[in-house]
Coordinates of C-alpha atoms in Angstrom, one line a residue:
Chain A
X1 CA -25.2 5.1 -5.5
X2 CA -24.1 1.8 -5.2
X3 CA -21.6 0.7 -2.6
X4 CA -19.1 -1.5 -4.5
X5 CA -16.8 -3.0 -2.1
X6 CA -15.7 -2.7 1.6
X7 CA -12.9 -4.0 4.2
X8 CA -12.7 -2.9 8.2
X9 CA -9.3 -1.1 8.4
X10 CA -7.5 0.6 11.0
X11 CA -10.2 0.9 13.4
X12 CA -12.9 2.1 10.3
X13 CA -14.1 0.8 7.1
X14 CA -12.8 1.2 3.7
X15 CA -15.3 2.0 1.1
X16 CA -15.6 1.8 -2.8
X17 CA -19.1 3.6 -4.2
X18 CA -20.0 3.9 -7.9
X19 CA -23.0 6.2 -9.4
X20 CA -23.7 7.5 -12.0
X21 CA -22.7 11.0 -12.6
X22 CA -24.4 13.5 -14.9
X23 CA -21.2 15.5 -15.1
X24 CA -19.1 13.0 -17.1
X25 CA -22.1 10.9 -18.5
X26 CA -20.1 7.4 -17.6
X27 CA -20.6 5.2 -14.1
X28 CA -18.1 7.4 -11.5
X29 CA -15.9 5.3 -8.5
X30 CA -14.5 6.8 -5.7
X31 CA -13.2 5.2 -2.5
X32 CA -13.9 6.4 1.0
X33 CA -12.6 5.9 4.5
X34 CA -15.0 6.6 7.6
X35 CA -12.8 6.1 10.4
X36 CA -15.7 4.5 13.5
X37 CA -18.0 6.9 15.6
X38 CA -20.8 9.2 14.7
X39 CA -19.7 12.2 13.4
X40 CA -20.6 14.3 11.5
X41 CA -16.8 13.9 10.4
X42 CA -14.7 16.6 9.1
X43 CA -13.6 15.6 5.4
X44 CA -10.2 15.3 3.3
X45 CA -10.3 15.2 -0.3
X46 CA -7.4 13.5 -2.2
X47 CA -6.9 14.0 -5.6
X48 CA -4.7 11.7 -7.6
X49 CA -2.5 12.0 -10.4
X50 CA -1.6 10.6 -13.8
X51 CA -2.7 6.8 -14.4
X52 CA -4.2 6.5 -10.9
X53 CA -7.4 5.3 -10.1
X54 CA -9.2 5.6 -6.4
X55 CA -7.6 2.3 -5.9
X56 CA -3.2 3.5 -5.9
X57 CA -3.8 5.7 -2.8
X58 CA -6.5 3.6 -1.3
X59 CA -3.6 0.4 -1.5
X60 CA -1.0 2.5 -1.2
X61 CA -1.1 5.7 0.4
X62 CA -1.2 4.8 4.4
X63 CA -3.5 7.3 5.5
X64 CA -5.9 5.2 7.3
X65 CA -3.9 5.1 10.6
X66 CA -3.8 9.0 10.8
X67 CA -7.8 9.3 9.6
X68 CA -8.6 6.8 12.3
X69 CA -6.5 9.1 14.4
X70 CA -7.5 12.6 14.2
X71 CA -11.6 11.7 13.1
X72 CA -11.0 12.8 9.4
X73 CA -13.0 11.1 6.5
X74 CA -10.9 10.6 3.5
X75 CA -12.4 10.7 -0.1
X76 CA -10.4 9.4 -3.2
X77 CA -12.0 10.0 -6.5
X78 CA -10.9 9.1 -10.1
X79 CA -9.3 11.0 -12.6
X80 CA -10.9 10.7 -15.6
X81 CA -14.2 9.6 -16.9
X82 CA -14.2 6.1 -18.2
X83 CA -15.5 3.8 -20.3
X84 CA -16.4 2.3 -23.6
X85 CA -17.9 5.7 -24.7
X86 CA -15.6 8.1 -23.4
X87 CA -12.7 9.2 -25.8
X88 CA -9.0 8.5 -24.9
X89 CA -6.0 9.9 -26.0
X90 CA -5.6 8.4 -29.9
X91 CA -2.0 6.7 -29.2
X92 CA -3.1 6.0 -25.5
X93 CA -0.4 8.1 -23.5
X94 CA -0.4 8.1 -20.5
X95 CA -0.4 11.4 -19.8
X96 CA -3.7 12.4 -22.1
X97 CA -7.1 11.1 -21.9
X98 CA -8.2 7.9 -20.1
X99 CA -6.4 8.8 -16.1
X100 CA -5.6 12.4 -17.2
X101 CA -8.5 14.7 -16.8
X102 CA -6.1 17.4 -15.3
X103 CA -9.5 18.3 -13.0
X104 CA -11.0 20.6 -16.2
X105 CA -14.2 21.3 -17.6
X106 CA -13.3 20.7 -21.7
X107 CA -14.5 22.8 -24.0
X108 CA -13.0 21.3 -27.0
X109 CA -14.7 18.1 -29.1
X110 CA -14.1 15.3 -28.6
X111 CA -13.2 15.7 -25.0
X112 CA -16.3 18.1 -24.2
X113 CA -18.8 15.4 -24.0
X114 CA -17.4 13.7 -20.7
X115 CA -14.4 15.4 -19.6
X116 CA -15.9 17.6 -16.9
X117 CA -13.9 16.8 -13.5
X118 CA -13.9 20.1 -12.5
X119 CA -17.9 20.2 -11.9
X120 CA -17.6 16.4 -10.8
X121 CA -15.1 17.7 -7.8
X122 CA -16.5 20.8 -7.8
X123 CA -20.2 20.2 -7.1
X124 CA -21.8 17.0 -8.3
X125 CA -19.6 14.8 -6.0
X126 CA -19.6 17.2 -2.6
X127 CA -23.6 16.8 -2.8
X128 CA -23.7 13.5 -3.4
X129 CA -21.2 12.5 -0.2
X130 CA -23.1 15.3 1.3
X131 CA -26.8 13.8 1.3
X132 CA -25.3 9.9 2.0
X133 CA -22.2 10.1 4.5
X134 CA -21.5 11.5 8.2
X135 CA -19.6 14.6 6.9
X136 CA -19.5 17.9 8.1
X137 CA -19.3 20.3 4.8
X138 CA -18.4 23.3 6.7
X139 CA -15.0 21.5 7.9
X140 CA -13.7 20.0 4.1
X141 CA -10.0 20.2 3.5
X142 CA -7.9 19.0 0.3
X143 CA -5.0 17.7 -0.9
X144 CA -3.5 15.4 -3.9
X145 CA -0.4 14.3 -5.8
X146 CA 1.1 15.6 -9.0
X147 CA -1.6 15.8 -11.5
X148 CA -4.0 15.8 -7.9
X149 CA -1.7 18.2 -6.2
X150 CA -2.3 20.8 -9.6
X151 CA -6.0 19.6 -8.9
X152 CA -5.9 20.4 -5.0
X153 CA -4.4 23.5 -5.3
X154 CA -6.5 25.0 -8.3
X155 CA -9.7 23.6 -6.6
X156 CA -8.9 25.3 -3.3
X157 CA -7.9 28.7 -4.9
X158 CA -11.1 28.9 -7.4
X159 CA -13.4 28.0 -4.0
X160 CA -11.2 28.9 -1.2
X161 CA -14.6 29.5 0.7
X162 CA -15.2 26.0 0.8
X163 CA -12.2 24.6 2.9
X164 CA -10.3 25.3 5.6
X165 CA -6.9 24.0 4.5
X166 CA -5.1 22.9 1.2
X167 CA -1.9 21.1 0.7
X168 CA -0.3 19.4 -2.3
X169 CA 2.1 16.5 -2.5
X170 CA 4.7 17.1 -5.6
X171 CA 1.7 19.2 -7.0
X172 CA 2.3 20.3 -11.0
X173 CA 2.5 24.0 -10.3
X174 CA 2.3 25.5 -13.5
X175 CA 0.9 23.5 -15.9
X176 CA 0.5 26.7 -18.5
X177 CA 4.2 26.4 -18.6
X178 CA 5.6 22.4 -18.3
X179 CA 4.7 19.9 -21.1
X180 CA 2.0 18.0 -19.0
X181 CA 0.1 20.7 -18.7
X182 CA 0.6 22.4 -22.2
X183 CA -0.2 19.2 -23.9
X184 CA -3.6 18.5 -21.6
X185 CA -4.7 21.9 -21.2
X186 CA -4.1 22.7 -24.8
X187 CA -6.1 19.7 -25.9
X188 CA -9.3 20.1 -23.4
X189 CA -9.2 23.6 -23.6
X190 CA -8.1 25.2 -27.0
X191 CA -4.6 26.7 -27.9
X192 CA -5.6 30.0 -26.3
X193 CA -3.6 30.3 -22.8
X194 CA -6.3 32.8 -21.6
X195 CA -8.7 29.7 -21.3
X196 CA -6.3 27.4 -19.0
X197 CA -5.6 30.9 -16.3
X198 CA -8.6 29.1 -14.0
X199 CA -6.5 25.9 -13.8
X200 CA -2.8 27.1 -13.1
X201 CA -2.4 27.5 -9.5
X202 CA 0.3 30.1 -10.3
X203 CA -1.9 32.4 -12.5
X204 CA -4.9 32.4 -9.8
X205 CA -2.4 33.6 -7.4
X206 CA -1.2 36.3 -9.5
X207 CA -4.6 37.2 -10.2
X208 CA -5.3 37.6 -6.8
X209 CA -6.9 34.2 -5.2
X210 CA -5.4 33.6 -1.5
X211 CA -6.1 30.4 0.7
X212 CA -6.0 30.4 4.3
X213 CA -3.8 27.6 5.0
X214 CA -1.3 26.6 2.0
X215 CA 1.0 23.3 2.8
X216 CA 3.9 21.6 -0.2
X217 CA 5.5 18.2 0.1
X218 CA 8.1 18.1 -2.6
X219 CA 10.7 15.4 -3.0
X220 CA 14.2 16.7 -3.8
X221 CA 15.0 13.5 -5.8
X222 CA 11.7 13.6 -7.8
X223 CA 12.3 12.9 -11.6
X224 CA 9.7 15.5 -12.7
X225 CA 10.7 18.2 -10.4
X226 CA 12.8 20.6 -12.6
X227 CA 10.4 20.0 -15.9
X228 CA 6.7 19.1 -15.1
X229 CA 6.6 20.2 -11.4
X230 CA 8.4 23.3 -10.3
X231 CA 7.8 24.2 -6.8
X232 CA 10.1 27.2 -7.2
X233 CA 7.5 29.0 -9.5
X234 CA 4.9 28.2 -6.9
X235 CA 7.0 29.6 -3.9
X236 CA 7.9 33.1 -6.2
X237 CA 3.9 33.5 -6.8
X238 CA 3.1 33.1 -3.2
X239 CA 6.3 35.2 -2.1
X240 CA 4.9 38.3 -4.4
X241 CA 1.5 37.8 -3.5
X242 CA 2.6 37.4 0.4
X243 CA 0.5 33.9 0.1
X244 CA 1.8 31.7 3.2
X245 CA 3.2 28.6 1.9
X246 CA 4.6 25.9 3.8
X247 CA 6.8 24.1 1.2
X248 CA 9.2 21.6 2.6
X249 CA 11.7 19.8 -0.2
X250 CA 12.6 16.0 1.1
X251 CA 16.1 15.1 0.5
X252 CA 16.3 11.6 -1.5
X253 CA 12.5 11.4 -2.0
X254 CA 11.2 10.5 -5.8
X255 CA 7.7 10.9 -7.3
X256 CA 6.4 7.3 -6.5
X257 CA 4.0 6.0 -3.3
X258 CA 6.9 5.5 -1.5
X259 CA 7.2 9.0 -0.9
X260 CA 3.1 9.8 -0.7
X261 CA 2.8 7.4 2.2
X262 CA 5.9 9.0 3.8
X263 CA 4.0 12.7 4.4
X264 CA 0.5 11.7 3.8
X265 CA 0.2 11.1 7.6
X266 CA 1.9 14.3 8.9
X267 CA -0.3 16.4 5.7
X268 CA -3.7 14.6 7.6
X269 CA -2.3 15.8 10.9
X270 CA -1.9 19.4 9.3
X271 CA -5.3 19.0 8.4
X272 CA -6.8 17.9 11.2
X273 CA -5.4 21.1 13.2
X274 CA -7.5 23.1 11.0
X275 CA -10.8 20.4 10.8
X276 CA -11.0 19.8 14.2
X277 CA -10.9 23.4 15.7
Chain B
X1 CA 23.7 -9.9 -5.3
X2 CA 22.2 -7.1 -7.2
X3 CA 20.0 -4.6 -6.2
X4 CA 17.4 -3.8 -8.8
X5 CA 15.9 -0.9 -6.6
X6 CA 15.7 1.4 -4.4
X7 CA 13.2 4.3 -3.0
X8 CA 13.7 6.8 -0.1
X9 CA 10.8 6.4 2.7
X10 CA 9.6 6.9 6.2
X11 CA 13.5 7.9 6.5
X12 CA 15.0 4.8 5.1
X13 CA 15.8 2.9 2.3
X14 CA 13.3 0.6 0.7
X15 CA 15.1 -1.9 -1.1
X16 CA 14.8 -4.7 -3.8
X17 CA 17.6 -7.2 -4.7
X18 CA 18.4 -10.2 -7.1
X19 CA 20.6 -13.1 -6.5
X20 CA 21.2 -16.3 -8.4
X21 CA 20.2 -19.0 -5.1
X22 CA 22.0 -22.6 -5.1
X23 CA 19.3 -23.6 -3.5
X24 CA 16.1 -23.2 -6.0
X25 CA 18.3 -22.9 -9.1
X26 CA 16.7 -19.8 -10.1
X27 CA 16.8 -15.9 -9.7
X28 CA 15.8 -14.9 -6.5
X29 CA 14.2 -11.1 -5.5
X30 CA 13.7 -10.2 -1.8
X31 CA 12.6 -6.6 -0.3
X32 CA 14.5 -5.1 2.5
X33 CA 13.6 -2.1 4.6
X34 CA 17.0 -0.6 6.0
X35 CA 16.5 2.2 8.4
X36 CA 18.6 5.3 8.2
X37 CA 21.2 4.7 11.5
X38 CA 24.4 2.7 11.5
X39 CA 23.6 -0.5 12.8
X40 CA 24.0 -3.5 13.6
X41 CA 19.8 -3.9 13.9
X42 CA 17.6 -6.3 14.8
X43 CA 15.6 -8.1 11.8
X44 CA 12.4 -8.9 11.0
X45 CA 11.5 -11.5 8.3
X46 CA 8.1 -11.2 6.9
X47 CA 6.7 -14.8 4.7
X48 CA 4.0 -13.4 2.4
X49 CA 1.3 -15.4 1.5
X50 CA -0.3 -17.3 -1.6
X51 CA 0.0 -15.7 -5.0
X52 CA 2.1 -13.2 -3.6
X53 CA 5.9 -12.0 -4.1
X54 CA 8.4 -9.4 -1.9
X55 CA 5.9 -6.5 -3.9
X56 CA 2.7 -7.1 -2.1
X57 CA 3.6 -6.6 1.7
X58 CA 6.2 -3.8 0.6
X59 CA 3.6 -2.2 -1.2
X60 CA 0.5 -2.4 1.1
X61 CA 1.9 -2.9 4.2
X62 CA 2.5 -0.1 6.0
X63 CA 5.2 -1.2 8.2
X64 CA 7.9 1.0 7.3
X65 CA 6.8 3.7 10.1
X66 CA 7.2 1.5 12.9
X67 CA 10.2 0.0 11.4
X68 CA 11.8 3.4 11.5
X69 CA 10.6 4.3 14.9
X70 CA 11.7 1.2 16.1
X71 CA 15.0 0.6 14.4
X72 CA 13.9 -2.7 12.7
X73 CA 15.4 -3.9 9.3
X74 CA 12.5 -5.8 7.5
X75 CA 13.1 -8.6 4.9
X76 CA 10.7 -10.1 2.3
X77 CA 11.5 -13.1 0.1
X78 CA 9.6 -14.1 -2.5
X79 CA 7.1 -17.7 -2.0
X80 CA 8.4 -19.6 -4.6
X81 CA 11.2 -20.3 -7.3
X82 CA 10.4 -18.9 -10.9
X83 CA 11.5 -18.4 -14.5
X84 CA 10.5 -20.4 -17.4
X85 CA 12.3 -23.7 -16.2
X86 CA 10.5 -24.0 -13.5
X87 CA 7.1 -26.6 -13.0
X88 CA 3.8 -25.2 -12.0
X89 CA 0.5 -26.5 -11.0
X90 CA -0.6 -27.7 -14.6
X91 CA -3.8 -26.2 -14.4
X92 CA -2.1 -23.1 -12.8
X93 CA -3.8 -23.1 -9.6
X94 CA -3.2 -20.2 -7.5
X95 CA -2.5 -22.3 -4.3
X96 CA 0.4 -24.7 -5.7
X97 CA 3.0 -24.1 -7.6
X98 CA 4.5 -20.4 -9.0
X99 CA 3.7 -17.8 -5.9
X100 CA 2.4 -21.4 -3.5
X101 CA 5.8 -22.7 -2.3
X102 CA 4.4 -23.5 1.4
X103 CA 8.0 -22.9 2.7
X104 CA 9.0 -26.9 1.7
X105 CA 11.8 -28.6 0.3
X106 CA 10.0 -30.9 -1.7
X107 CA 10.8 -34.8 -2.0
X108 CA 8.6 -34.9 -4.9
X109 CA 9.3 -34.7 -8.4
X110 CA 9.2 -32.4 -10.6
X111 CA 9.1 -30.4 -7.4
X112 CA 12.4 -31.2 -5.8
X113 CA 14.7 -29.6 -8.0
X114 CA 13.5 -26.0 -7.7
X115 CA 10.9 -26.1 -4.6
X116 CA 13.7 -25.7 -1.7
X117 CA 12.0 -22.9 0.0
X118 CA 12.4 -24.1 3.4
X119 CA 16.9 -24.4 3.1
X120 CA 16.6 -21.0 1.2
X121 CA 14.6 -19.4 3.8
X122 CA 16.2 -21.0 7.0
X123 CA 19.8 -21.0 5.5
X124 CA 20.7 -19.7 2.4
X125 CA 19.2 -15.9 2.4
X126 CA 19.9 -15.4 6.0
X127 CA 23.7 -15.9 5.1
X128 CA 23.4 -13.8 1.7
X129 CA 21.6 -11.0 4.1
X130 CA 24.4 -11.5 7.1
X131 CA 27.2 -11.0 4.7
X132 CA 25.9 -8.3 2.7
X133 CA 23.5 -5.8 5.0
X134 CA 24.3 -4.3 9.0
X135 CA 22.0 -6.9 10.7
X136 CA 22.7 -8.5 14.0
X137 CA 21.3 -12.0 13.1
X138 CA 21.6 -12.8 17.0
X139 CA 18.4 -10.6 17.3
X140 CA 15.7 -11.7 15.0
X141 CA 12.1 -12.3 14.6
X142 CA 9.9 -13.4 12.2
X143 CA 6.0 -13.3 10.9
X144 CA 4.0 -14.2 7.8
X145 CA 0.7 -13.8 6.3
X146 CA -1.3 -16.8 6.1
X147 CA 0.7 -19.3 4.0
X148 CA 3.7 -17.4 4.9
X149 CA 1.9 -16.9 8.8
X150 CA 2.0 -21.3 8.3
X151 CA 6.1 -20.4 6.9
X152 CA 6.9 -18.3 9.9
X153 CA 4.9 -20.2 12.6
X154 CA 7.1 -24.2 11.4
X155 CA 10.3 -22.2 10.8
X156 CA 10.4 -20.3 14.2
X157 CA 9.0 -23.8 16.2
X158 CA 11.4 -25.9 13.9
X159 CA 14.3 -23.5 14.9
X160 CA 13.8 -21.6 18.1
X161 CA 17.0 -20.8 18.9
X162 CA 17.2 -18.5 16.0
X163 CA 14.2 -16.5 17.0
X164 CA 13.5 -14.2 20.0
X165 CA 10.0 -13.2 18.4
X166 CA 7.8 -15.1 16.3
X167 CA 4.3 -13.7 15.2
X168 CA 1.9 -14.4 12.1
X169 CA -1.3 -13.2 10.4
X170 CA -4.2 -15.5 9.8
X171 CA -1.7 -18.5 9.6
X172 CA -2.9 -21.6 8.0
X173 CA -2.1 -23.9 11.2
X174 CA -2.7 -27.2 10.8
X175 CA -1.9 -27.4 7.1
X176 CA -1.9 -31.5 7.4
X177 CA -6.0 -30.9 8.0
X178 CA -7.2 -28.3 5.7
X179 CA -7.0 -28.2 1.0
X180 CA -5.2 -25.8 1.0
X181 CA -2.2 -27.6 3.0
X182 CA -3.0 -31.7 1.8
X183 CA -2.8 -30.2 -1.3
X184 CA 0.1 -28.2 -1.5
X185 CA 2.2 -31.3 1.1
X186 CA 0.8 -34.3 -0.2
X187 CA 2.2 -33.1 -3.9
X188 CA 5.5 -31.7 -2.9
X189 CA 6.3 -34.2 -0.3
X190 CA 4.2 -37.2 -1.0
X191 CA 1.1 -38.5 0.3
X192 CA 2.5 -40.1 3.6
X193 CA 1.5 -37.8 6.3
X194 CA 4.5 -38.4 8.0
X195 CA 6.7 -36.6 6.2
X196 CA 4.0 -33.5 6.7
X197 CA 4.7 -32.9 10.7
X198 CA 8.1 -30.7 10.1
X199 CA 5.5 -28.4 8.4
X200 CA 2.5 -28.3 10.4
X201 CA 3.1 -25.9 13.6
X202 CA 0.2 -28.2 15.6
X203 CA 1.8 -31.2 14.7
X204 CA 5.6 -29.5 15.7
X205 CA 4.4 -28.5 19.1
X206 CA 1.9 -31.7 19.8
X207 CA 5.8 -33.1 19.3
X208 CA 7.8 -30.6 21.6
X209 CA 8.7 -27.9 19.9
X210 CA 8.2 -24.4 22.1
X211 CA 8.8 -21.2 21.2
X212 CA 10.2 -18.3 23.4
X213 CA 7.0 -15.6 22.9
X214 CA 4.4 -16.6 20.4
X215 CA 1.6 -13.8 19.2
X216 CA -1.1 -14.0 16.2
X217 CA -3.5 -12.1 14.6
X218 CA -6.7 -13.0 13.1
X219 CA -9.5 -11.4 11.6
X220 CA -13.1 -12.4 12.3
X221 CA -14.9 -12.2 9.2
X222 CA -11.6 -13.8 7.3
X223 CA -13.7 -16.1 4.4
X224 CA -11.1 -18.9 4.9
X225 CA -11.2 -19.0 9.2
X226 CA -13.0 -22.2 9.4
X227 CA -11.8 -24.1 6.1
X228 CA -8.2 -23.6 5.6
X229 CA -6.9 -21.3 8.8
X230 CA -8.4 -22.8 12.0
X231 CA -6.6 -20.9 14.8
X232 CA -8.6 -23.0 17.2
X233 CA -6.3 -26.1 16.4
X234 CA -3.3 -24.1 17.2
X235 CA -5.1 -22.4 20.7
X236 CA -5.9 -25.8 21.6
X237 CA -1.7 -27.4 20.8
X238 CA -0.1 -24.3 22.6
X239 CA -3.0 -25.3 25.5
X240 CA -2.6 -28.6 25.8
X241 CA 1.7 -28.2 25.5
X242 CA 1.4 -25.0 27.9
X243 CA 3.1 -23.0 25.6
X244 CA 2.2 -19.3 25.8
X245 CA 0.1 -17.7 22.8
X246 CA -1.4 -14.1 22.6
X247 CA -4.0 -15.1 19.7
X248 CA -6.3 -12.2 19.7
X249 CA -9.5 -12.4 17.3
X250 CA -10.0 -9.0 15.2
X251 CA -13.8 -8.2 14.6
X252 CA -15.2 -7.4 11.4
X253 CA -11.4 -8.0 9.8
X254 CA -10.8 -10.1 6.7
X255 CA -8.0 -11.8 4.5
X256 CA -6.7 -9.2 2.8
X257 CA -3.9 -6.4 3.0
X258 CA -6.7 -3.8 4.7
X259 CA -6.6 -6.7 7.6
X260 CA -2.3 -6.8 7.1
X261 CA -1.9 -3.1 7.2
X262 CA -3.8 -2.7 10.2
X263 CA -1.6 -4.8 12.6
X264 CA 1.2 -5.2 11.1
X265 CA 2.7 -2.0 12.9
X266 CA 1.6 -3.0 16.1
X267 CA 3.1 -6.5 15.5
X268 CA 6.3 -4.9 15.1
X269 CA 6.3 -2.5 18.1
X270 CA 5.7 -6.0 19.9
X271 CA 8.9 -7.9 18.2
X272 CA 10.9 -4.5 18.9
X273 CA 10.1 -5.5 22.8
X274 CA 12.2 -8.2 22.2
X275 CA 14.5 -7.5 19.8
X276 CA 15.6 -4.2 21.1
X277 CA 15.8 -5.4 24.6

């Protein structure tokens, strides 16, 4: 573990780290924020979504204010191995590959090899900012955006042990049924739609996986909403499953950082009643 | 006048426009940050710094919050003409030129034609936003980030009438003294050092100039303090002039937008004081 970069921010400091991780085989970045004082701190995962690195929240998501705030670390990872080695999608899309792990294990060559984010988030990571940082494990909370948002919520209905409270900002709901996911899950996983059930929030849910504290952001104006997203399937899986869900739709909101750094504070503040009691 | 964008956020409009500007014979593209309400509001002109155009601050700011909560319209022009007709350093240098207009109308050719930042900030946009957006222009204020701290400190001293407010962030303050400034002067205007004291806010208050309220901002651990910034020189002016300064020293801060981000909100709350009063 190598600490890459830092800036004092918002009454804390702004971290980058890189390692190496035996998950994907390539050197891993994430970003962290440790807001001042001596913890142990609860913790906020945020997952982020196509193209993004830990750098497009870290710049862009104004969440330092509301860390600093309510005593919350907040940990960014990447979203795809990278690196010389590591195979991208052959005509480079955006939405395959390099910035698109989707948060799976692959099963499928070439992708096998490095494309293991699930165990990265999962397990390798959590020990690692376990054994070097001021958190408090027991009090771990999660939340991401689009392509993070589909990785908050699977993450948090596969281990709903480990946090206390999961929300999702314009999360892909049901990637088993929207081209993102069909494309991506089809690729790392095999054609077989029994394979992808583990990483379609919808599916767990019908299947039986609950989570203590559910929260949606959603942006009514959102490009993606009526084909990739689809809150409405969400809402119907946790209405027949009598999941809580607190999904609110914003009126004139899009997909972009704009919108992020709109709820991001209030989600933190969400979190926070749940971290800090 | 064009607007090329627009995004919901922090319940407003984030906006981006285009004019053709007499004054620099080129497109122009400033940000705006309208909140929701009917207006007329108070507004707040932010000079970005070196390198820099309306998409840094608007990005990685984070002042649309207290912008919102305060009812504040906030305006960021670009720091320099562009387009292909347009001279740069020759060795494109990152502090003259393209994205390094110092807020000057140069004297100097083959600056003169196009470098008339100083009429298109003081004059020409202001009219363009009066005629065009629900501002009352007899309520505004105005900061900047170092070079554009340096554009907001001269403009405010060199027209105090127009300002109730003027605040900046790590300002370059005696620009005739450090590179960074001789540089960027002694090519646009010439090498008489004269024709530097309208743009040096020491020099403009060691010659009378006084400004209603005056605050800055300046990180601690900033890399350029000592070389290029030297708050001490303007401390010792306002001192020596009497003229009231609230220059507080931020430990452990930088340059960079981390440093930005993390006052730039309370900066506002303290224009608001004046603006909404």
């Amino acid at each position: 573990m190598e600490r890459i970069n830092r800036w004092r921010s918002h009454g804390g400091w702004q971290e980058v780290w890189r390692h190496d991780s035996a998950e994907t085989g390539t050197p891993m970045e994430f970003s962290i924020f440790l807001p001042d004082g001596d913890g142990p701190m609860p913790v906020l995962w945020f997952l982020s979504g196509l193209t993004c690195s830990w750098a497009n929240v870290t710049e862009k998501g104004e969440f330092r204010a509301a860390c600093a705030e309510h005593g919350v670390i907040l940990i960014a990872p990447d979203t795809s191995p990278r690196g010389d080695g590591v195979p991208d999608d052959p005509e480079g899309a955006y939405d395959f590959g390099l910035g698109a792990g989707f948060y799976v294990d692959a099963t499928e060559q070439p992708w096998a090899t490095n494309y293991r984010m699930r165990s990265y988030i999962e397990t390798e990571l959590p020990a690692l900012v376990a054994a070097h940082f001021p958190v408090d494990m027991a009090r771990q909370g999660i939340t991401g955006h689009s392509m993070g948002g589909h990785g908050a919520l699977t993450i948090g209905l596969r281990t709903p042990e480990r946090f206390r409270s999961v929300s999702a900002i314009a999360p892909i709901c049901a990637p088993s049924d929207c081209p993102w996911g069909r494309k991506a899950l089809g690729q790392y996983l095999g054609p077989d739609r029994a394979a992808w059930a583990d990483y379609d929030a919808c599916r767990l849910i019908d299947a039986g996986a609950r989570l203590p504290a559910l929260k949606v952001d959603q942006g009514a104006a959102d490009g993606f909403l009526e084909t990739q997203l689809m809150p409405e399937r969400l809402k119907a899986a946790c209405d027949a499953a009598s999941q809580p869900l607190e999904l609110t739709m914003h009126e004139g909101y899009d997909h972009s950082y704009y919108f992020i750094s709109s709820v991001l504070p209030a989600q933190i503040a969400w979190h926070a009643q749940y971290l800090n009691s």
